[in-house]
Structure formats: C-alpha cells, structure tokens
GROMACS .gro file of C-alpha atoms in nm:
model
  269
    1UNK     CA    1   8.502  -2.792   4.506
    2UNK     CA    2   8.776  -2.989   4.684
    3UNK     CA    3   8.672  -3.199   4.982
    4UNK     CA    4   8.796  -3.280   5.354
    5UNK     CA    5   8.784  -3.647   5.350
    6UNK     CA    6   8.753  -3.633   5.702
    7UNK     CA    7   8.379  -3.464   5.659
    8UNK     CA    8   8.212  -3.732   5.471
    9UNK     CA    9   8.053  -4.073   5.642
   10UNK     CA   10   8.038  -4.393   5.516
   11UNK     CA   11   7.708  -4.507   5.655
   12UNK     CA   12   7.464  -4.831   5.604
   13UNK     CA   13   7.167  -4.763   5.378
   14UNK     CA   14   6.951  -4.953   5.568
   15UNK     CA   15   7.030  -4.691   5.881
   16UNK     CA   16   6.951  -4.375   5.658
   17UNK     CA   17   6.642  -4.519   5.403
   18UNK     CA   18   6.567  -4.103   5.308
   19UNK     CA   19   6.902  -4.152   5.093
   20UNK     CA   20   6.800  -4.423   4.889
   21UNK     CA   21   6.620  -4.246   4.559
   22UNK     CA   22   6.978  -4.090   4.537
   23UNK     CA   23   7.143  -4.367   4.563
   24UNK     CA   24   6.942  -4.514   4.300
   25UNK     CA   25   7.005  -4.234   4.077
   26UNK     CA   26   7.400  -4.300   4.152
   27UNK     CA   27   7.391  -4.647   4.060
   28UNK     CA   28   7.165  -4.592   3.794
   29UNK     CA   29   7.375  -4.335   3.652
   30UNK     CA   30   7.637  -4.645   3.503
   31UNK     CA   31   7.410  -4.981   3.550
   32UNK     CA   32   7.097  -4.845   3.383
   33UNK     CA   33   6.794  -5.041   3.500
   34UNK     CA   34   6.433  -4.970   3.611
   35UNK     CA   35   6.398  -4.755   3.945
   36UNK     CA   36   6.169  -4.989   4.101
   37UNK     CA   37   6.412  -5.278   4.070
   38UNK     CA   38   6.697  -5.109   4.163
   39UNK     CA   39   6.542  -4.966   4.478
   40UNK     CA   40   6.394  -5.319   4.542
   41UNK     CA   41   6.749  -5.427   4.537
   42UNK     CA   42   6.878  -5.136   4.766
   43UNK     CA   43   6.629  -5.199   5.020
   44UNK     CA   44   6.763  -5.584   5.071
   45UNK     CA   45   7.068  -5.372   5.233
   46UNK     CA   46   7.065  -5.482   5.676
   47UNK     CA   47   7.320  -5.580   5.930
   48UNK     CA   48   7.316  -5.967   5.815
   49UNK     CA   49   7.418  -5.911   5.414
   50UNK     CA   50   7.381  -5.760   5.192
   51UNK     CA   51   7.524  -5.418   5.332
   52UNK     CA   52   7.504  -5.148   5.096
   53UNK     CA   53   7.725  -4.867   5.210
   54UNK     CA   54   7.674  -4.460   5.162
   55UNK     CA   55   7.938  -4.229   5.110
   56UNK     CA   56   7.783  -3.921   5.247
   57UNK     CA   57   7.852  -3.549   5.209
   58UNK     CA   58   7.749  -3.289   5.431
   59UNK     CA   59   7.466  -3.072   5.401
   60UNK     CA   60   7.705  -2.754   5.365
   61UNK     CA   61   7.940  -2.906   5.139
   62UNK     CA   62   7.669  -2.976   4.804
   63UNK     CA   63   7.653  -2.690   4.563
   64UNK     CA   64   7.420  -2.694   4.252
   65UNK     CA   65   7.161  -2.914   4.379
   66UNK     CA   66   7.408  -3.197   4.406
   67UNK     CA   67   7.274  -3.506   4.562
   68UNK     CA   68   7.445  -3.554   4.897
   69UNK     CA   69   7.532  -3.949   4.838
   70UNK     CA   70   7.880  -3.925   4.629
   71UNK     CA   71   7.942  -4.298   4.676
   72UNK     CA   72   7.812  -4.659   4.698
   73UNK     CA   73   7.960  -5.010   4.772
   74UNK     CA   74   7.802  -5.287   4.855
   75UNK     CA   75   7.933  -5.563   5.091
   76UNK     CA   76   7.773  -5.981   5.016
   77UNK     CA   77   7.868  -6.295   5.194
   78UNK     CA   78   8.083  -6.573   4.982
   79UNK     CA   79   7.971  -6.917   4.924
   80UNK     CA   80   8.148  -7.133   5.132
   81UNK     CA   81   8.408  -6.913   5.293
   82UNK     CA   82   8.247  -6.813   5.623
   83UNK     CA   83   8.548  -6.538   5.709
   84UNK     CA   84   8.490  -6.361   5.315
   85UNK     CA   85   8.304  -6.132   5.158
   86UNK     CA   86   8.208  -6.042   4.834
   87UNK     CA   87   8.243  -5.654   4.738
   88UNK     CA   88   8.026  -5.499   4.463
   89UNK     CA   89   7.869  -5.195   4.310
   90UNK     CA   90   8.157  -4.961   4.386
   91UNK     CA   91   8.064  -4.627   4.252
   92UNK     CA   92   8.185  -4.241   4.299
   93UNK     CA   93   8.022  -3.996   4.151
   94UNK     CA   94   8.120  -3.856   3.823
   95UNK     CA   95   8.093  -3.503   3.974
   96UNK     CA   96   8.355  -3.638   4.215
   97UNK     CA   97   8.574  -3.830   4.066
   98UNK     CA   98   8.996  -3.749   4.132
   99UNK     CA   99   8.945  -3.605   4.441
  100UNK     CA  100   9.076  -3.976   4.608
  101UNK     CA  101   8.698  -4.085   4.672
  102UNK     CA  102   8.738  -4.406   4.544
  103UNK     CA  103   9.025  -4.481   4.753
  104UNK     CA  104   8.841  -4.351   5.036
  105UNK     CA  105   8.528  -4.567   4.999
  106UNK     CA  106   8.719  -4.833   4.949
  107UNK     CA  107   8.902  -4.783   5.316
  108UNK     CA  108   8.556  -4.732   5.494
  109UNK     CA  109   8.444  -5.016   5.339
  110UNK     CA  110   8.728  -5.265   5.389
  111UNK     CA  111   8.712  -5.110   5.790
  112UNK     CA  112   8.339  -5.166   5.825
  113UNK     CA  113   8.374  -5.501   5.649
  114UNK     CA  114   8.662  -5.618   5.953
  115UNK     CA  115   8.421  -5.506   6.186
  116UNK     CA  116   8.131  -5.750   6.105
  117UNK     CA  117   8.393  -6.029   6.152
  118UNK     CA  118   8.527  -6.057   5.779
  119UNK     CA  119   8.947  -6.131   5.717
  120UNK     CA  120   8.948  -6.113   5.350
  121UNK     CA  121   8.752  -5.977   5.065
  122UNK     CA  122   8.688  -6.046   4.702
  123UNK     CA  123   8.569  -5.867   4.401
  124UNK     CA  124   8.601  -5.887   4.014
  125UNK     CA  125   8.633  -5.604   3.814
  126UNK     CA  126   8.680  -5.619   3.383
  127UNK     CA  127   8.874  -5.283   3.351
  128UNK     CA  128   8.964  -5.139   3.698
  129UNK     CA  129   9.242  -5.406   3.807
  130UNK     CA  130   9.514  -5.129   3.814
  131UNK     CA  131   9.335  -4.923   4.078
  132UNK     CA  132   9.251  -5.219   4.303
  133UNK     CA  133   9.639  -5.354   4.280
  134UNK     CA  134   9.726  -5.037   4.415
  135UNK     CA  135   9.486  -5.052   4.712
  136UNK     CA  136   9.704  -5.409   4.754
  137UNK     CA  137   9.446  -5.646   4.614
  138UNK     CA  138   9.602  -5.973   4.407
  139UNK     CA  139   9.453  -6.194   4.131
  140UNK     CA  140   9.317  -6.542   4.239
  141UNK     CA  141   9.045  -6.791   4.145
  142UNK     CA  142   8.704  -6.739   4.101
  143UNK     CA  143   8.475  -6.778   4.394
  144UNK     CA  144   8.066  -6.768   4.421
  145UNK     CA  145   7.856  -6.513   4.616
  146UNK     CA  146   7.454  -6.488   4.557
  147UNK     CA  147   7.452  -6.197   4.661
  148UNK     CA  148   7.131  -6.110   4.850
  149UNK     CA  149   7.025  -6.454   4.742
  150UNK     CA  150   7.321  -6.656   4.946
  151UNK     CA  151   7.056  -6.773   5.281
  152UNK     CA  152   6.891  -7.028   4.992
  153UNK     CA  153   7.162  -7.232   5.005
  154UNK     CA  154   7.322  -7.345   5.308
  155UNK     CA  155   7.730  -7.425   5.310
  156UNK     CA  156   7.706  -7.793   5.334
  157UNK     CA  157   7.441  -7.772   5.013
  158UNK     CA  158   7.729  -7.562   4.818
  159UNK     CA  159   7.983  -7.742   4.901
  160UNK     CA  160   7.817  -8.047   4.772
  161UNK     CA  161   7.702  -7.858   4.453
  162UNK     CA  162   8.044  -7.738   4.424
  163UNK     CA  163   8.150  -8.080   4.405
  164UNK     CA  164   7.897  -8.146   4.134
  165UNK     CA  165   7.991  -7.836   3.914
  166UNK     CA  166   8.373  -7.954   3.929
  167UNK     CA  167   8.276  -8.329   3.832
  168UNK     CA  168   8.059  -8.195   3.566
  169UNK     CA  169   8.361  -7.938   3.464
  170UNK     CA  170   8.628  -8.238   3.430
  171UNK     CA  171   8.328  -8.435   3.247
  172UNK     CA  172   8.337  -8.113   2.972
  173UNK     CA  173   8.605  -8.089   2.727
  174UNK     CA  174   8.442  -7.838   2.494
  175UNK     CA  175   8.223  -7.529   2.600
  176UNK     CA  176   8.192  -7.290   2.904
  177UNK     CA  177   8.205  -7.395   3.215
  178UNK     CA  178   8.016  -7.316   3.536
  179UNK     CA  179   8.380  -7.238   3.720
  180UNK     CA  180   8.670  -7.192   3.552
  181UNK     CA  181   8.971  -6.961   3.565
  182UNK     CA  182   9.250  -6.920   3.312
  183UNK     CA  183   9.604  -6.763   3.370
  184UNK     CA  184   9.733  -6.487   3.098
  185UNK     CA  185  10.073  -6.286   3.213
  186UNK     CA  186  10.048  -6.402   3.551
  187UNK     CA  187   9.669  -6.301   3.615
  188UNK     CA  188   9.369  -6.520   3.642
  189UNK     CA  189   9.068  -6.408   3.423
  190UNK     CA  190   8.737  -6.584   3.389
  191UNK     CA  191   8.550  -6.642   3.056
  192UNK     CA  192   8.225  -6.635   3.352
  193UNK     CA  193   8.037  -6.454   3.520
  194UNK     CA  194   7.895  -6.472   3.848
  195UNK     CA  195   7.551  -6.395   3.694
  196UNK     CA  196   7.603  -6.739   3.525
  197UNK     CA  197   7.717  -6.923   3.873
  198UNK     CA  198   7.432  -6.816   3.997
  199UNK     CA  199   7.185  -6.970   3.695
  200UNK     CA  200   7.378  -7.289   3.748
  201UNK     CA  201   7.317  -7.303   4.177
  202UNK     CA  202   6.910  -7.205   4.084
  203UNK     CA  203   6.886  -7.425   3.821
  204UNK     CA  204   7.069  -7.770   4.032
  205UNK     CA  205   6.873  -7.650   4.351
  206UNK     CA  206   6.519  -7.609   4.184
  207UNK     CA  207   6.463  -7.939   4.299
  208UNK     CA  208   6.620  -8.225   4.531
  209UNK     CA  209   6.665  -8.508   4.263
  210UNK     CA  210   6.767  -8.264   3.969
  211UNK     CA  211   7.081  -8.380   3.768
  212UNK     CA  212   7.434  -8.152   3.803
  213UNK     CA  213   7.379  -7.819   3.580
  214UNK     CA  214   7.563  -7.789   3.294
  215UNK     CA  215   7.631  -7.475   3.116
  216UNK     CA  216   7.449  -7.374   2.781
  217UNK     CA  217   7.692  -7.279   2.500
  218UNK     CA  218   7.481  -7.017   2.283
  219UNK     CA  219   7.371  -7.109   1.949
  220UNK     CA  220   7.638  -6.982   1.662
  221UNK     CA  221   7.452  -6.723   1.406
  222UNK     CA  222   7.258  -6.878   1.099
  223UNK     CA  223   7.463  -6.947   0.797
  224UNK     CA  224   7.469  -6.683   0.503
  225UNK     CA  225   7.273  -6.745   0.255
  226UNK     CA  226   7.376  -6.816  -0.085
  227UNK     CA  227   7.390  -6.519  -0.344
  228UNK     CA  228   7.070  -6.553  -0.545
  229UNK     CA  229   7.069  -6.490  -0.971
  230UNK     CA  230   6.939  -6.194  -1.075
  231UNK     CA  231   6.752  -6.313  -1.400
  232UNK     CA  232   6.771  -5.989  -1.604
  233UNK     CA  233   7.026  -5.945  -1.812
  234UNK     CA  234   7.308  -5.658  -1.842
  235UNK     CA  235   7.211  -5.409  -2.103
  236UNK     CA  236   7.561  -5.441  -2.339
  237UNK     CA  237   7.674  -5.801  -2.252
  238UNK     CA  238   7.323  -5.987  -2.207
  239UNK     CA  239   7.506  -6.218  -1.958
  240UNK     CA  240   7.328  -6.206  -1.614
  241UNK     CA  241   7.442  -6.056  -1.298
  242UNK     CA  242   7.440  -6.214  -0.978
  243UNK     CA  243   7.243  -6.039  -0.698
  244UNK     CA  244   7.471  -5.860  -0.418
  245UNK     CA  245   7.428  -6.092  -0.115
  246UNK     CA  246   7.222  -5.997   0.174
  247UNK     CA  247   7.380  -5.842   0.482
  248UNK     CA  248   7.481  -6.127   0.731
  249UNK     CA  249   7.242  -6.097   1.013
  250UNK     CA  250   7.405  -5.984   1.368
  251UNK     CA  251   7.517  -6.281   1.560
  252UNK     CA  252   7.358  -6.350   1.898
  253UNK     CA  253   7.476  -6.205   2.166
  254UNK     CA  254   7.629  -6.432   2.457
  255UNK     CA  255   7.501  -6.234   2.766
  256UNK     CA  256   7.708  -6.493   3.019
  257UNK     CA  257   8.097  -6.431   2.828
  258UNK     CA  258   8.292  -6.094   2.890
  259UNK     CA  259   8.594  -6.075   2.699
  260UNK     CA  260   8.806  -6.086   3.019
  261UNK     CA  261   8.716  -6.090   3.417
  262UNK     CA  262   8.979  -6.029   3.653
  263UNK     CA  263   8.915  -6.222   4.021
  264UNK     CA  264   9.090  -6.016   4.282
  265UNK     CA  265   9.110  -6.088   4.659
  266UNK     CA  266   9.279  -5.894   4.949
  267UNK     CA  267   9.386  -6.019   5.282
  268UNK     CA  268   9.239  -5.780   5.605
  269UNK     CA  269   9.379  -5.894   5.893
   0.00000   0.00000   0.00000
C-alpha cells in the first residue's frame, strides 16, 4: 500500500510512551538484543538528549496487523561540539522500505534537530554512505558522542581527555588507536568504533588520578599445532603415516574493528 508522506508524524518517543514495545520490535528487528534492554534504552529518550524519534502511521493506513511505528532515529549530543549532534539508529521498516521513508525520516529528523538549536549533524554508517551522500552529507573525521551517557563528562573534562587520547595516539606507532581516521579514494574511514571511544572515556574517567587509556590490541589466535606421528604402520609399505593435523581453531574475534566505518557530517543551517 503506497503512502501520503504528508499523513505520517515524526514524533518524540518520550511524548507517545504507548509506542514504545513497537518500537522495540522495529529496532529489534536488525540490532537483535534483549527487550528489556532495549526498552531501557528507549525510555532514556526526553527533550535534553537523547531524542528518539517515531515515524508514525495513521490508524487507517495499517493493514495486516501492522505495527503503526514504520520508523526510528535517534538524535545524541557530540562531545565537545556544543552546536552538533550525533544521529543514530535510523531504521524503516522492512514492510516499508522504497516508498522514500528513509528520505523522509531523515528530513523530519534533520528539521526537528534545527529546532532544538543544532547547525550540523554527524553519523557513521559501514554500508549506507551512498544514500546519505545523496541526502548531501560529506565524509570527515571521526568525532565522539556517549550517547545517553554524554552528561558524565563535562566539555572542559573531554577536551582535556581528548588531549590525552591524541598524546597517547602520537606516543603509539603500532596498534589501534582510540581516534584515528584514514583516507582511501577521497573518504575517511575509521578502523574504530565509537563503542571503543566510549571504553577509552569510562576507563580514563573511572578515577581522577588514572593514567591516559590506551587501546587493547586483541590477542592473535594460538599457534597450530604440530602434526603428530601416527605409530601404526601402512599395511603394504610398513612405513608410518603421519596423522592429518587438527583443524586450526577459529581466531578471536575483535569486537572493537569493522572492516571499514565511514564518518559523515552535514551542514544545517
């Protein structure tokens, strides 16, 4: 069923709470985690940040028991830049997807975003860079948001830890780094995640005299071990086989590295 953009709302979760098991489902529906946490996420959503924004259909316009929240994003504060925000959790729902919903959340929330004060906004995406170039967003340099997290450190406390993570950067020649951006055919991408700028602000701010944090590089898989001797013999030569080896065991996963992150940032007004 096609839809009349102008019928749906974009509208703060925090102002319509009776929507939030839906939007849970939404979200859940492509970042899989427990209900409980996800809804104890959702419900962090107010006027100050984080803002987690519905788009809405109307009563009349579901069919098949279709849940009436078709879209999610989900506006933060960024460290340090007073006039930014950080935009997350965009979402439409599979049902609804190429009827220009994305494009539409994306307006409502770039609107509502101007009119809580904001001039630019940021987000990172690892696969969907084409779609936000065409909505006029550019590549830049990685910047931090904590998301619901960002009143436990104040701006004068980042931008000394800031300080401290680039000192302890230029101090690493070998490993990953707490920031760092790269440039491949004229885009920035990130070998970090924010997830891991966060871990790095906790762990320097868990205490007042702790030292600067420095990333953890994740410990390479165990060696293979040598083919053992099988000590029977081969029924027509007599000369002894060699055991197969055993499978390598998997390697460790590296939850903090994606492949490639692309930083993008778009002017408002």
């Amino acid at each position: 069923m096609e839809l009349n953009s102008t019928c749906l709302e974009c509208i703060p979760l925090h102002k319509c709470t009776q929507l939030k098991d839906d939007c849970a489902v939404l979200l859940n529906s492509q970042w899989p985690r427990s209900k409980t946490a996800r809804l104890h996420s959702l419900l962090k959503s107010c006027d100050a940040l984080p803002c987690s924004l519905l788009l809405v259909l109307p009563v009349q316009s579901t069919y098949d028991g279709e849940s009436r929240v078709v879209g999610h994003s989900r506006i933060c504060p960024v460290q340090g830049r007073p006039l930014a925000c950080w935009l997350e959790s965009v979402i439409i729902s599979t049902r609804r997807r190429g009827q220009g919903l994305g494009r539409l959340m994306m307006s409502k929330t770039e609107d509502y975003a101007v009119r809580l004060g904001f001039e630019e906004v940021y987000l990172s995406t690892h696969d969907k860079q084409n779609f936000y170039e065409h909505l006029g967003y550019g590549y830049t340099a990685p910047v931090v948001s904590m998301g619901s997290n960002a009143h436990l450190i104040a701006g004068s406390q980042f931008k000394k830890l800031r300080e401290e993570l680039n000192r302890t950067n230029n101090r690493t020649d070998n490993g990953p780094k707490c920031v760092s951006s790269a440039v491949t055919s004229g885009k920035h991408h990130s070998t970090n995640t924010v997830e891991q700028l966060t871990e790095c602000i906790d762990s320097s701010t868990a205490s007042p005299g702790a030292p600067p944090p420095v990333a953890i590089r994740s410990a390479p898989p165990p060696p293979t071990p040598p083919p053992v001797a099988n000590q029977s013999a081969h029924p027509s030569t007599g000369a002894h086989q060699s055991a197969p080896p055993p499978p390598t065991p998997p390697s460790r996963v590296n939850r903090q590295t994606f492949t490639e992150m692309y930083w993008m940032r778009k002017q408002l007004v």
